[in-house]
Tab-separated table of C-alpha atoms and ligand atoms in Angstrom:
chain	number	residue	atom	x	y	z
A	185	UNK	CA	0.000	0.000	0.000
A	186	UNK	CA	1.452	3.767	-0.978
A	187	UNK	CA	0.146	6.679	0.878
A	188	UNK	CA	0.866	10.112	-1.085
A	189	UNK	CA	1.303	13.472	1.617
A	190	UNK	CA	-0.012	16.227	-0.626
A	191	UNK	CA	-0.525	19.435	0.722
A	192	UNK	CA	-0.436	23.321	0.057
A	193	UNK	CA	2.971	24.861	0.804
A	194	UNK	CA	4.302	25.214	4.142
A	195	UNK	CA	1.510	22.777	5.214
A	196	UNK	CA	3.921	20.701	7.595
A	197	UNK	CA	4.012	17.560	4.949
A	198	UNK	CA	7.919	16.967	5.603
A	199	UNK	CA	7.389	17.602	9.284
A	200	UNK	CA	4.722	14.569	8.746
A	201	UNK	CA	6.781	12.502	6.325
A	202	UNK	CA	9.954	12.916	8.107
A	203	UNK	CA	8.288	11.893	12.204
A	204	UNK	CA	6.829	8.887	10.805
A	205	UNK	CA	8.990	7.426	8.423
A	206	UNK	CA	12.355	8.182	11.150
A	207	UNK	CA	14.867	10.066	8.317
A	208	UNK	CA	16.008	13.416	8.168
A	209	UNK	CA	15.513	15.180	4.874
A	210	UNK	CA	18.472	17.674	4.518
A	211	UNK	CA	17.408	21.153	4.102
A	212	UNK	CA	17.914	21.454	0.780
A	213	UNK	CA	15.769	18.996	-0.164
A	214	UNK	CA	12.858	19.834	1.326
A	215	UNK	CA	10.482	21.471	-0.559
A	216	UNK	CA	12.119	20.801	-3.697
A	217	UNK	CA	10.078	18.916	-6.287
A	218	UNK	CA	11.051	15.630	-6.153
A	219	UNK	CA	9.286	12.848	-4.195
A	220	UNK	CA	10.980	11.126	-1.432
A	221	UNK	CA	9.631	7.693	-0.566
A	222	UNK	CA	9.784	5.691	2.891
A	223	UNK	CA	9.011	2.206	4.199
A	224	UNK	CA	7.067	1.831	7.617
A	225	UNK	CA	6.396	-1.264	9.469
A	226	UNK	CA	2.715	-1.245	10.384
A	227	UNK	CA	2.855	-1.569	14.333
A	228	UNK	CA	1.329	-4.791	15.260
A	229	UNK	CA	1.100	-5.533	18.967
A	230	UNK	CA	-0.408	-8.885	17.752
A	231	UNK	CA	2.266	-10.175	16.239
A	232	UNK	CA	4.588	-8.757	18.837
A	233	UNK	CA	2.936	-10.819	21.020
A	234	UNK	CA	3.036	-13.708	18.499
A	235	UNK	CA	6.838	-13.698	17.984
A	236	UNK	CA	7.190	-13.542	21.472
A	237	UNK	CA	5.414	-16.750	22.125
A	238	UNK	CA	6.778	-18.786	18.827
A	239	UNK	CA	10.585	-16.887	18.782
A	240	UNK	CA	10.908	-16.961	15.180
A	241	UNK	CA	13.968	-16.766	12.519
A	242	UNK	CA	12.117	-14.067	11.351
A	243	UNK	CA	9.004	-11.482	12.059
A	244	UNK	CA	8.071	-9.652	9.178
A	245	UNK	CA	5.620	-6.651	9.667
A	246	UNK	CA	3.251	-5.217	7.120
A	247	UNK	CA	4.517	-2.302	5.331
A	248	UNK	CA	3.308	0.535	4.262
A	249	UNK	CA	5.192	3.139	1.824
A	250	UNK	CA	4.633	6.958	2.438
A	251	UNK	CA	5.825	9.128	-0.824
A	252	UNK	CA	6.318	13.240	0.458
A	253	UNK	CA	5.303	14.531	-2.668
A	254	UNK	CA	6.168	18.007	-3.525
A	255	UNK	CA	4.984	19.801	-6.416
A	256	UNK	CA	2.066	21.931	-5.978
A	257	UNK	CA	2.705	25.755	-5.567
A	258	UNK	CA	-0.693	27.439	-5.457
A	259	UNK	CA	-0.763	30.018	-8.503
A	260	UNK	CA	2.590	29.260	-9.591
A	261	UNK	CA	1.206	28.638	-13.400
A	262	UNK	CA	-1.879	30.249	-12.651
A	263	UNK	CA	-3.993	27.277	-14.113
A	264	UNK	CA	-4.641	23.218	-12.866
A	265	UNK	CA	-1.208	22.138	-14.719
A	266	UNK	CA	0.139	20.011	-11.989
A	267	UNK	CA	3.957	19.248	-12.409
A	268	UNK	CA	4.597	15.792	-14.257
A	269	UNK	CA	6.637	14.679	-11.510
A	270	UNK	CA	3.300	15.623	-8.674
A	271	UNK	CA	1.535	13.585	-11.172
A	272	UNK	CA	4.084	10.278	-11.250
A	273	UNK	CA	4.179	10.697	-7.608
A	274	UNK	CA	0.313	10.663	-7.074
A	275	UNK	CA	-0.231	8.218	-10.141
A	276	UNK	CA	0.419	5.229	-7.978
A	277	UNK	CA	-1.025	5.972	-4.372
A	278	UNK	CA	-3.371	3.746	-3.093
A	279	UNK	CA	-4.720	7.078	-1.067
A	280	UNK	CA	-3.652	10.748	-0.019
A	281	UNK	CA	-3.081	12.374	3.253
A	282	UNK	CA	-3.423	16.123	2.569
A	283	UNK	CA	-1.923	17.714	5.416
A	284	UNK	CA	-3.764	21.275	6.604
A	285	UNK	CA	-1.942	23.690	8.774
A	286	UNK	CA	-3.348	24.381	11.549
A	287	UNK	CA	-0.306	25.357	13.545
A	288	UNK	CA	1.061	28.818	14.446
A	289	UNK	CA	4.609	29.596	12.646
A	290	UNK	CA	5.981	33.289	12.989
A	291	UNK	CA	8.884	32.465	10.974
A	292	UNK	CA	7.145	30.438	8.095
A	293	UNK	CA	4.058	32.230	8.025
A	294	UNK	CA	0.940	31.043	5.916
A	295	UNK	CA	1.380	32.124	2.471
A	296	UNK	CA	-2.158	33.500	2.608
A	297	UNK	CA	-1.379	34.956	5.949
A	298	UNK	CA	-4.017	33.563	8.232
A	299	UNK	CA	-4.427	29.851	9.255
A	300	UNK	CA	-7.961	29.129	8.017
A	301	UNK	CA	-8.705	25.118	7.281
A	302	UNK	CA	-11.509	24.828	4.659
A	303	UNK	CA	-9.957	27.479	2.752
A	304	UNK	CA	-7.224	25.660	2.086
A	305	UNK	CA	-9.559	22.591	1.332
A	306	UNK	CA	-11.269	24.045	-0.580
A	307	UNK	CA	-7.968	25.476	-2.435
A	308	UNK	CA	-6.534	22.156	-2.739
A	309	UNK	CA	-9.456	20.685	-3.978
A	310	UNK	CA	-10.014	22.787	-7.014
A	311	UNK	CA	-6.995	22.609	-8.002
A	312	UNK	CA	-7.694	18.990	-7.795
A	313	UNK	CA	-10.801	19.150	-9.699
A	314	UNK	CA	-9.615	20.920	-12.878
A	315	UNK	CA	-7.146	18.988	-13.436
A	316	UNK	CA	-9.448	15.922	-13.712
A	317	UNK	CA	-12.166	18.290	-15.720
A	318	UNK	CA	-9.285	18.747	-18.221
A	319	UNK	CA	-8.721	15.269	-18.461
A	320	UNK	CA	-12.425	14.189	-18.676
A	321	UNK	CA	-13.103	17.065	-20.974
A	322	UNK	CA	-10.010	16.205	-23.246
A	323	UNK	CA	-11.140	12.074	-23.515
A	324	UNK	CA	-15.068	13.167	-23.982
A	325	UNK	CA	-13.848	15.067	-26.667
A	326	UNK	CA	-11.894	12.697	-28.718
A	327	UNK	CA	-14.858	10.110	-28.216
A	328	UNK	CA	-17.546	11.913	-29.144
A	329	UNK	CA	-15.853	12.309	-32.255
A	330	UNK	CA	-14.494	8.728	-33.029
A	331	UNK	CA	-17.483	6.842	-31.818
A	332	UNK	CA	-20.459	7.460	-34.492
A	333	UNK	CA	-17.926	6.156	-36.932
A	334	UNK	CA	-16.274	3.818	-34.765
A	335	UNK	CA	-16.964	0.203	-33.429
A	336	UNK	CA	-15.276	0.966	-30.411
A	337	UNK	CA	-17.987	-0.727	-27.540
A	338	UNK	CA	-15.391	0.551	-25.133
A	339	UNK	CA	-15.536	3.848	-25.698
A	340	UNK	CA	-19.610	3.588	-26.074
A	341	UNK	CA	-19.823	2.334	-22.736
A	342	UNK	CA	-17.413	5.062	-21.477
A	343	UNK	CA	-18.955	8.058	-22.395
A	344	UNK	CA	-21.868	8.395	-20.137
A	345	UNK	CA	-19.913	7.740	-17.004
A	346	UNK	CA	-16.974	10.061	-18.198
A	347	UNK	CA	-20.164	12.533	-19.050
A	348	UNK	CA	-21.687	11.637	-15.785
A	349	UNK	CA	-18.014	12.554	-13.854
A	350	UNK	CA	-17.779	15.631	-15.713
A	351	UNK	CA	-21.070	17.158	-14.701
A	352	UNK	CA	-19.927	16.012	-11.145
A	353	UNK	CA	-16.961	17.906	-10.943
A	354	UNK	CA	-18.550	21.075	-12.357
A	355	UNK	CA	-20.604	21.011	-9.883
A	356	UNK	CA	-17.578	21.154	-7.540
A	357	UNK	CA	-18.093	17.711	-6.263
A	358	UNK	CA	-14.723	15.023	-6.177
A	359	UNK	CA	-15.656	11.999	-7.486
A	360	UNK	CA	-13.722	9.833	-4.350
A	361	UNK	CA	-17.507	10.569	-2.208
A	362	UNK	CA	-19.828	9.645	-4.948
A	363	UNK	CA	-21.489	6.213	-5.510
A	364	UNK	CA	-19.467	4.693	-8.285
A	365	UNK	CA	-19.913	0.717	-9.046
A	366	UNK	CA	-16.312	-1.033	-8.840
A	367	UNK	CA	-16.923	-1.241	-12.588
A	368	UNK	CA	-16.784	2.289	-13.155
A	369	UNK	CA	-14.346	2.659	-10.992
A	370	UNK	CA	-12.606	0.152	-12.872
A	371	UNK	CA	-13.046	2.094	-16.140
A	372	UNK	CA	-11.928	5.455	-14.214
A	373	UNK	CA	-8.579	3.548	-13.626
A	374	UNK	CA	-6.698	4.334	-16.854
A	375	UNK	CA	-7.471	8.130	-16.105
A	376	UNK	CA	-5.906	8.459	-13.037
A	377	UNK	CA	-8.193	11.328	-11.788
A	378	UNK	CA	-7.158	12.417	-8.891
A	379	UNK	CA	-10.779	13.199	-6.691
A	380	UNK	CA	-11.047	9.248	-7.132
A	381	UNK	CA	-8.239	8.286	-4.631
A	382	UNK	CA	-9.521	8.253	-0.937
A	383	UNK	CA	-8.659	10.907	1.135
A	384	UNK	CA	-7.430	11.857	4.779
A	385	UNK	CA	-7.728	15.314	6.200
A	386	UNK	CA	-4.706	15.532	8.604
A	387	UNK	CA	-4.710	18.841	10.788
A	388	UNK	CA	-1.151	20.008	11.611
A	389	UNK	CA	-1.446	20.969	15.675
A	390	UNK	CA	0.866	22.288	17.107
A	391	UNK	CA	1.533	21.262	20.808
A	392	UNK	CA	-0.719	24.479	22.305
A	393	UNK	CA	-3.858	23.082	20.064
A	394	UNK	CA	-4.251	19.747	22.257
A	395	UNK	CA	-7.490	20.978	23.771
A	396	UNK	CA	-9.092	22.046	20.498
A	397	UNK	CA	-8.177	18.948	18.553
A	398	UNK	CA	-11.086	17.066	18.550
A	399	UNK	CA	-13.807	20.511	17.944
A	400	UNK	CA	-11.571	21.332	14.780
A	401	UNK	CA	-11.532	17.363	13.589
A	402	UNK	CA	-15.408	18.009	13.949
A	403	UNK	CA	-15.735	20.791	12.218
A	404	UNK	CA	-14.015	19.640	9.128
A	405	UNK	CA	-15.404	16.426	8.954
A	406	UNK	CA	-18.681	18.407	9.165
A	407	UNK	CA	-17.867	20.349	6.039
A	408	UNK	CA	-15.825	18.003	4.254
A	409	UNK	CA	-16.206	13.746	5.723
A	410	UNK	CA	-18.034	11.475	3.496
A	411	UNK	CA	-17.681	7.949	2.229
A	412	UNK	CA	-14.226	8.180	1.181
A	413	UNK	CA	-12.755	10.969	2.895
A	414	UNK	CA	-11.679	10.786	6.811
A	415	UNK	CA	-10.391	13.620	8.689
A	416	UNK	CA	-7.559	13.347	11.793
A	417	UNK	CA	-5.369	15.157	13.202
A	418	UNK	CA	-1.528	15.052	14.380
A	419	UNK	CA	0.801	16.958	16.357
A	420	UNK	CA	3.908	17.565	13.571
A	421	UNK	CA	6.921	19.004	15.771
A	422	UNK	CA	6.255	16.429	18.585
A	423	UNK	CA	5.647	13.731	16.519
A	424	UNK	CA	9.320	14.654	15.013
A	425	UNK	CA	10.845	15.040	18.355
A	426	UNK	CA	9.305	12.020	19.645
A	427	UNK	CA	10.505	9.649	16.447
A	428	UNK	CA	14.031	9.879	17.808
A	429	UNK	CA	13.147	9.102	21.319
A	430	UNK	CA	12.700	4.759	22.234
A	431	UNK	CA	9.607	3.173	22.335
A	432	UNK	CA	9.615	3.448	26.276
A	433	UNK	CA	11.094	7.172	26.079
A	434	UNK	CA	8.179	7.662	23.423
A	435	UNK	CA	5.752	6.651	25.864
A	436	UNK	CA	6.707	8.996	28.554
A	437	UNK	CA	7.016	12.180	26.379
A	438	UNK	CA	3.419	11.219	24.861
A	439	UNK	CA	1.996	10.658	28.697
A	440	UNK	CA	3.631	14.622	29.418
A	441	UNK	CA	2.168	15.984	26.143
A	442	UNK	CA	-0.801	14.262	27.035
A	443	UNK	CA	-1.259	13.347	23.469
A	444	UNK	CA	-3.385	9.844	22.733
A	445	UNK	CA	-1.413	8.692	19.842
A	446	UNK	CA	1.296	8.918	17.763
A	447	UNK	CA	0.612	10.276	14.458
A	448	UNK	CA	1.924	7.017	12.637
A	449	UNK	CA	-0.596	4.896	14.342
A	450	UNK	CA	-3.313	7.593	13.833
A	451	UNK	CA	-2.897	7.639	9.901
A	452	UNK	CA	-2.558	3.766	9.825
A	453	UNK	CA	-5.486	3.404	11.613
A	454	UNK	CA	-7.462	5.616	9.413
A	455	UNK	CA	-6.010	4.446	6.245
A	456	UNK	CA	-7.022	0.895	6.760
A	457	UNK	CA	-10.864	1.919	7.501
A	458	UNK	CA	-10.716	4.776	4.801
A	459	UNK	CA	-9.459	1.824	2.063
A	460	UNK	CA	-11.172	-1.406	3.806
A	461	UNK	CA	-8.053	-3.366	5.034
A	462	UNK	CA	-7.402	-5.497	7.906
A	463	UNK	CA	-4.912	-8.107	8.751
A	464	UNK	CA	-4.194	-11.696	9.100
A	465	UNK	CA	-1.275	-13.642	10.778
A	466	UNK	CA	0.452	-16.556	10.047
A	467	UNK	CA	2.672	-17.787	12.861
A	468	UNK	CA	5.158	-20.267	13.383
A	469	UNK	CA	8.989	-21.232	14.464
A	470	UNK	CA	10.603	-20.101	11.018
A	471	UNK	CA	8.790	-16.590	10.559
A	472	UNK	CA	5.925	-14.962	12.364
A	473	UNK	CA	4.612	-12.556	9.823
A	474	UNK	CA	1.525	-9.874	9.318
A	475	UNK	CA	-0.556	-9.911	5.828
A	476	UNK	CA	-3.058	-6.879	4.931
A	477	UNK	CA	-6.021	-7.406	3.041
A	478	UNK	CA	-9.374	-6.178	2.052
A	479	UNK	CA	-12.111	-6.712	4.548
A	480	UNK	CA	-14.205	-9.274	2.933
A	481	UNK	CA	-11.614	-11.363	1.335
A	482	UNK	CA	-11.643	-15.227	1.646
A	483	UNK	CA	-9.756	-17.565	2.664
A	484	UNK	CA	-8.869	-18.715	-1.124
A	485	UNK	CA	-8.095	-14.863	-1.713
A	486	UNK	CA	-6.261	-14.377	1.542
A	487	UNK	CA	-3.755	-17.409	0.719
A	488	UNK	CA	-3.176	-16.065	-2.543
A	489	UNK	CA	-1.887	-13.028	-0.723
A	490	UNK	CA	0.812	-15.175	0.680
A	491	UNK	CA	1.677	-17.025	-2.593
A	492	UNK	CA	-0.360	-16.681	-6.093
A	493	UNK	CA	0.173	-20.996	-6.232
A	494	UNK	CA	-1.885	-21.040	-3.027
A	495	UNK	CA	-5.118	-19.867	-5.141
A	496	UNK	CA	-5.393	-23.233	-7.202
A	497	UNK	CA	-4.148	-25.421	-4.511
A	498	UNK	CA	-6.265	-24.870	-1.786
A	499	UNK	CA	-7.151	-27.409	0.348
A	500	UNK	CA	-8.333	-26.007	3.584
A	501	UNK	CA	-7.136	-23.150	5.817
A	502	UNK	CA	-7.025	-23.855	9.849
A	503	UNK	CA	-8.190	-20.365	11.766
A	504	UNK	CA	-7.599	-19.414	15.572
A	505	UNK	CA	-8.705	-15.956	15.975
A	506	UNK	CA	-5.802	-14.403	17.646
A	507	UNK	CA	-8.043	-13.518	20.917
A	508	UNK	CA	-8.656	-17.118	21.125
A	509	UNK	CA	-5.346	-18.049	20.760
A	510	UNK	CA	-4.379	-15.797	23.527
A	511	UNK	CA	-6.593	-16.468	25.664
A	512	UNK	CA	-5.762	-20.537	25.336
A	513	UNK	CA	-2.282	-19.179	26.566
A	514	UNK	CA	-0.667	-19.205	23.147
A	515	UNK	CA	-0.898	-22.755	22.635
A	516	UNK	CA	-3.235	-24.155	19.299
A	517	UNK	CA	-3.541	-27.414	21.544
A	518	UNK	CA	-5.721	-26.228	24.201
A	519	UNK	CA	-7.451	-23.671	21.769
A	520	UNK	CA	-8.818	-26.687	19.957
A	521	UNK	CA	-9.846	-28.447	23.380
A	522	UNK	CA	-11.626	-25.427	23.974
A	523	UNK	CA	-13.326	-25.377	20.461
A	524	UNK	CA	-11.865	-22.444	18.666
A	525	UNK	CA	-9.644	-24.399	15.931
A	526	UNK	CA	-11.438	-25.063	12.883
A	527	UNK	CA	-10.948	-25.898	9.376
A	528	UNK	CA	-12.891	-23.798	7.084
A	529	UNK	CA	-13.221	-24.034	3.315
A	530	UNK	CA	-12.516	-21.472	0.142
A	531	UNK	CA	-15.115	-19.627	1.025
A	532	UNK	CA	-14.742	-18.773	4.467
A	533	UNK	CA	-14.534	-14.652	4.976
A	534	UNK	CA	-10.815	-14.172	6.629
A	535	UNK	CA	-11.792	-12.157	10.225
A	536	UNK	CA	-9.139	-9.035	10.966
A	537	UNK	CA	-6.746	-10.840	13.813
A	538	UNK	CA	-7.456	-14.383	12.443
A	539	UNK	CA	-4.328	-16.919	12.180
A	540	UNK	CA	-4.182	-19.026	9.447
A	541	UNK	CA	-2.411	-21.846	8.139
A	542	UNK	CA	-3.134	-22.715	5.029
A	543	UNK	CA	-3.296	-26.027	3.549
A	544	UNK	CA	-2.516	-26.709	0.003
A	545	UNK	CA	-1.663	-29.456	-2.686
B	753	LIG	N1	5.575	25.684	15.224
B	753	LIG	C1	5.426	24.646	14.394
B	753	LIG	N2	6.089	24.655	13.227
B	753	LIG	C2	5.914	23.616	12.383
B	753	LIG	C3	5.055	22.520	12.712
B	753	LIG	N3	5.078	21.635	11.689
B	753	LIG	C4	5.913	22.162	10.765
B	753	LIG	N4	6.421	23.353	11.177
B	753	LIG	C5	7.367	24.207	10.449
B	753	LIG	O1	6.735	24.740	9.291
B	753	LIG	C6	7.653	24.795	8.202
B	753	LIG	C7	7.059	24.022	7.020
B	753	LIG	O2	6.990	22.657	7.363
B	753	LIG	P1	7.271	21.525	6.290
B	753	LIG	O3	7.007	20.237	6.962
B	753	LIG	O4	8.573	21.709	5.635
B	753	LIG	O5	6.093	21.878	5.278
B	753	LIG	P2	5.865	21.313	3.796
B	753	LIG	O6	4.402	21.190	3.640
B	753	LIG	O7	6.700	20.093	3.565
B	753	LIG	O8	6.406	22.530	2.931
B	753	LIG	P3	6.808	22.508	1.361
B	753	LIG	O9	7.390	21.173	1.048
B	753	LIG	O10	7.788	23.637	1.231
B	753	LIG	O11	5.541	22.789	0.630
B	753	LIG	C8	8.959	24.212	8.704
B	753	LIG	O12	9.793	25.262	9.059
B	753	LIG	C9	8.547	23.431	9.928
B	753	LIG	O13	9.583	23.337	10.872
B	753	LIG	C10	4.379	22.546	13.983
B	753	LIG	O14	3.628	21.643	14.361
B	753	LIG	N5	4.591	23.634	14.771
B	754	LIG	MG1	8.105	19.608	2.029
């Protein structure tokens, strides 16, 4: 999975990318137009608590790649032209975080001067819609043209949903909240509009904002929430501080900020619900190791996950839920005595937290 951090300027995206990915972008190269890209372990106290029990060779977290992407200047061209290399950065994320500021900065001040949140939504997001009307407008074009003489079914069975996005996006409305099948979503794909791809507010707090976190979360989710966009909040310059600090150290200096969460487990948290994931675990002496899939997958799907072969020659998969397994004191023996081993079939829906082996030919 690839997260993209898009923001305005001076938003606090490096602050972000740099806290939870642990690296240091040298000066110079932040805020320059290239992308930087960084690999996260999802935290997992599950299979923490897994590896502890079976002491593997190896534990191997999900991951999860966050790309910093630079690029947008607001007015710099004075029209939707995003850079190519914004648009090769965006291209492949699975969602965006677009980072708002809502911390105070005498020395970088807020190149409209005043910290005001759905403005610079509502910035952002035009600039987001125009450049997908220029795409949609650009394809309807060529279609309308080529299809009365043309055989192309394709493009028949395009047009009315690229008409339908169109009218959409006039109206000022991005495409990621509206009710598309997966099959037009599917046929969206090869655009790569950008008001498709998820989206997760994140307010920039700084440390003095703790008490007004959760009425400014409200208030934007009131304006701006819907089926595919979450909104959250993180604390930038702590969270940066606090990346170089040990898990234990971490702890402490959260407990004196009084801050819930770190900001890496807030926006993994939210990404999975905003994009329908979960996880599965497969455990053992050789490798204890964390899978992510989409909520509703089965057990057929979920072993393909592990190893494409696995799809044709599936036999069976054995499931402990994790709780269970726990709670039999980390031993599959006595969780079968107590009737929570079972062998399920292709069809079986893979639970988040489930452990699986998987049984094949
Ligand atoms: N006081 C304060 N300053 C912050 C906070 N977060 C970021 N900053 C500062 O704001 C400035 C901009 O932050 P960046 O993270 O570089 O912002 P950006 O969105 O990456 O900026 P560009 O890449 O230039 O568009 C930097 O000087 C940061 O140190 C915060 O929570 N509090
Ligand atoms: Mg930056």
């Amino acid at each position: 999975m690839q997260l993209g951090i898009v923001g305005l300027p001076f938003s606090g995206k490096s602050t972000l990318f740099q806290a939870i990915t642990r690296t240091h972008l040298d000066a110079a190269a932040v805020g320059k137009t290239d992308a930087h890209v960084g690999v996260v372990k999802v935290p997992d106290p599950r299979l923490d608590r897994c590896a502890a029990i079976f002491k593997p060779k190896s534990t191997v977290h999900a991951t999860i790649e966050f790309v910093d992407v630079a690029g947008l200047k607001k007015g710099a061209t004075g029209t939707a032209q995003f850079t190519t290399s914004f648009l090769s950065a965006v291209k492949n994320n699975d969602a965006l975080i677009q980072v708002v500021r809502l911390f105070h900065n005498d020395a970088v001040p807020h190149p409209d001067g005043s910290i005001e949140p759905l403005r610079d939504i509502a910035t952002f997001e035009s600039e987001f819609i125009l450049s997908d009307m220029a795409i949609l407008e650009s394809r309807i074009d060529k279609i309308r043209k080529q299809v009365p003489r043309s055989h192309d079914e394709q493009a028949k069975k395009e047009l009315p949903l690229l008409e339908k996005c169109l009218a959409l996006l006039e109206a000022e409305k991005p495409l990621r909240n509206e009710d598309l099948s997966p099959e037009e979503l599917h046929l969206l794909k090869t655009y790569q509009l950008l008001t498709v791809k998820p989206m997760l507010i994140a307010l920039s707090l700084d440390e003095s904002q703790q008490a007004v976190m959760d009425q400014e979360i409200a208030r934007v989710a009131a304006a701006k929430a819907g089926p595919r966009t979450r909104v959250v909040a993180f604390f930038g310059k702590i969270d940066m501080e606090m990346s170089e600090l040990s898990g234990e150290e971490a702890r402490l200096f959260m407990r004196e900020y009084g801050i819930r969460e770190s900001a890496l487990d807030t926006l993994i948290r939210e990404a999975y619900a905003l994009l329908g994931l979960q996880s599965f675990l497969t455990v053992g002496e050789d490798e204890c190791r964390a899978w992510t899939i989409r909520a509703g997958m089965t057990a057929q799907e979920a072993a393909g996950v592990i190893h494409s072969d696995f799809v044709s020659k599936f036999i069976r998969a054995e499931v402990v839920h994790y709780d269970h397994f726990i709670a039999a004191g980390g031993s599959f023996a006595k969780a079968k005595e107590a009737g929570h081993w079972r062998l399920e079939g292709k069809n079986y829906v893979v639970k988040d937290g489930d452990i699986l082996n998987i049984r094949h030919s």
